[in-house]
Amino acid sequence: GTLVLVLLFLFSIVFISAAANYINEASEKSVHVESLREHFNSLPMSMLTLFLSFLGEAEFKEVILVLLEVDLVYCLFFLFFVVFVTLAVMNIIAGIFITEAMDMASQDREIRQRG
């Protein structure tokens, strides 16, 4: 839980900085400015966008296309974030199941030794 929050926080700061730099340099007529403001205008909004992205609920394609417009590096950074956090969460869940299975096996072994 804490690891995911720290990652969301750190990556959000990176994307807010990138969005702010792009918005400052772009013309107001740029179609991507509005989308960047929608997804990365504040820390809570940026964290929500990233959280929904790794859950698969955000407009994933739109976020990628906007970040591609900003810079390919940020798009790759976003994809790395989604893959890394997804694998981290899966690892945590697998660890919980494995620990529970090992505890059950240990209890089963103790019962057989008594009986």
Short mmCIF file of C-alpha atoms in Angstrom, two decimals:
data_model
loop_
_atom_site.label_atom_id
_atom_site.label_comp_id
_atom_site.label_asym_id
_atom_site.label_seq_id
_atom_site.Cartn_x
_atom_site.Cartn_y
_atom_site.Cartn_z
CA GLY A 1 0.00 0.00 0.00
CA THR A 2 2.63 2.50 1.07
CA LEU A 3 4.92 1.64 -1.85
CA VAL A 4 2.13 2.35 -4.33
CA LEU A 5 1.36 5.71 -2.70
CA VAL A 6 5.02 6.74 -2.75
CA LEU A 7 5.31 5.75 -6.42
CA LEU A 8 2.10 7.61 -7.28
CA PHE A 9 3.42 10.69 -5.49
CA LEU A 10 6.87 10.64 -7.12
CA PHE A 11 5.65 9.93 -10.65
CA SER A 12 2.90 12.55 -10.28
CA ILE A 13 5.49 15.21 -9.49
CA VAL A 14 7.44 14.28 -12.64
CA PHE A 15 4.34 14.46 -14.85
CA ILE A 16 3.10 17.73 -13.28
CA SER A 17 6.49 19.29 -13.98
CA ALA A 18 6.48 18.05 -17.59
CA ALA A 19 2.91 19.27 -18.12
CA ALA A 20 3.68 22.69 -16.64
CA ASN A 21 6.74 23.11 -18.87
CA TYR A 22 4.78 22.08 -21.97
CA ILE A 23 1.83 24.35 -21.14
CA ASN A 24 4.13 27.34 -20.55
CA GLU A 25 5.80 26.86 -23.94
CA ALA A 26 2.75 25.83 -26.00
CA SER A 27 0.19 28.09 -27.55
CA GLU A 28 -3.26 28.22 -25.97
CA LYS A 29 -4.70 26.82 -29.20
CA SER A 30 -2.84 23.53 -28.75
CA VAL A 31 -5.33 20.71 -28.35
CA HIS A 32 -3.03 18.94 -25.89
CA VAL A 33 -2.92 21.81 -23.40
CA GLU A 34 -6.50 21.19 -22.30
CA SER A 35 -5.91 17.46 -21.94
CA LEU A 36 -2.75 18.05 -19.91
CA ARG A 37 -4.66 20.42 -17.64
CA GLU A 38 -7.40 17.83 -17.27
CA HIS A 39 -5.05 15.02 -16.23
CA PHE A 40 -2.03 16.72 -14.64
CA ASN A 41 -3.12 20.15 -13.34
CA SER A 42 -2.61 19.32 -9.64
CA LEU A 43 -0.99 16.68 -7.46
CA PRO A 44 -4.27 14.97 -6.50
CA MET A 45 -5.49 14.95 -10.13
CA SER A 46 -2.18 13.61 -11.38
CA MET A 47 -2.16 10.89 -8.72
CA LEU A 48 -5.74 9.98 -9.62
CA THR A 49 -4.85 9.78 -13.32
CA LEU A 50 -1.90 7.49 -12.59
CA PHE A 51 -3.93 5.36 -10.16
CA LEU A 52 -6.75 4.90 -12.66
CA SER A 53 -4.21 4.17 -15.40
CA PHE A 54 -2.65 1.23 -13.62
CA LEU A 55 -6.13 -0.04 -12.79
CA GLY A 56 -7.03 0.25 -16.47
CA GLU A 57 -9.84 2.74 -15.87
CA ALA A 58 -8.36 5.98 -17.26
CA GLU A 59 -8.42 7.03 -20.90
CA PHE A 60 -5.11 5.21 -21.32
CA LYS A 61 -4.75 5.98 -25.02
CA GLU A 62 -5.46 9.68 -24.51
CA VAL A 63 -2.88 9.96 -21.71
CA ILE A 64 -0.25 8.22 -23.85
CA LEU A 65 -0.95 10.40 -26.88
CA VAL A 66 -0.74 13.58 -24.81
CA LEU A 67 2.52 12.49 -23.18
CA LEU A 68 3.90 11.58 -26.61
CA GLU A 69 3.23 15.15 -27.67
CA VAL A 70 5.12 16.44 -24.63
CA ASP A 71 8.09 14.09 -25.15
CA LEU A 72 8.67 10.42 -25.91
CA VAL A 73 10.62 10.10 -22.65
CA TYR A 74 7.51 10.94 -20.60
CA CYS A 75 5.44 8.45 -22.55
CA LEU A 76 8.00 5.73 -21.86
CA PHE A 77 8.19 6.84 -18.23
CA PHE A 78 4.39 6.52 -17.99
CA LEU A 79 4.43 3.03 -19.51
CA PHE A 80 7.23 2.03 -17.14
CA PHE A 81 5.14 3.30 -14.22
CA VAL A 82 2.06 1.32 -15.25
CA VAL A 83 4.02 -1.91 -15.78
CA PHE A 84 6.11 -1.52 -12.62
CA VAL A 85 3.19 -0.74 -10.32
CA THR A 86 1.06 -3.50 -11.82
CA LEU A 87 3.86 -6.03 -11.25
CA ALA A 88 4.47 -4.70 -7.73
CA VAL A 89 0.81 -5.07 -6.78
CA MET A 90 0.66 -8.56 -8.32
CA ASN A 91 3.80 -9.48 -6.35
CA ILE A 92 2.23 -8.28 -3.09
CA ILE A 93 -0.95 -10.26 -3.75
CA ALA A 94 1.03 -13.39 -4.68
CA GLY A 95 3.10 -12.99 -1.51
CA ILE A 96 -0.04 -12.88 0.61
CA PHE A 97 -1.41 -16.04 -0.99
CA ILE A 98 1.91 -17.89 -0.69
CA THR A 99 2.26 -16.94 2.99
CA GLU A 100 -1.27 -18.15 3.70
CA ALA A 101 -0.65 -21.42 1.83
CA MET A 102 2.57 -22.03 3.76
CA ASP A 103 0.80 -21.38 7.08
CA MET A 104 -1.94 -23.85 6.14
CA ALA A 105 0.61 -26.47 5.12
CA SER A 106 2.45 -25.99 8.42
CA GLN A 107 -0.77 -26.40 10.39
CA ASP A 108 -1.65 -29.49 8.36
CA ARG A 109 1.76 -31.03 9.08
CA GLU A 110 1.33 -30.38 12.83
CA ILE A 111 -2.10 -32.04 12.81
CA ARG A 112 -0.71 -35.13 11.05
CA GLN A 113 2.16 -35.42 13.53
CA ARG A 114 -0.25 -35.32 16.50
CA GLY A 115 -2.70 -37.79 14.99
#
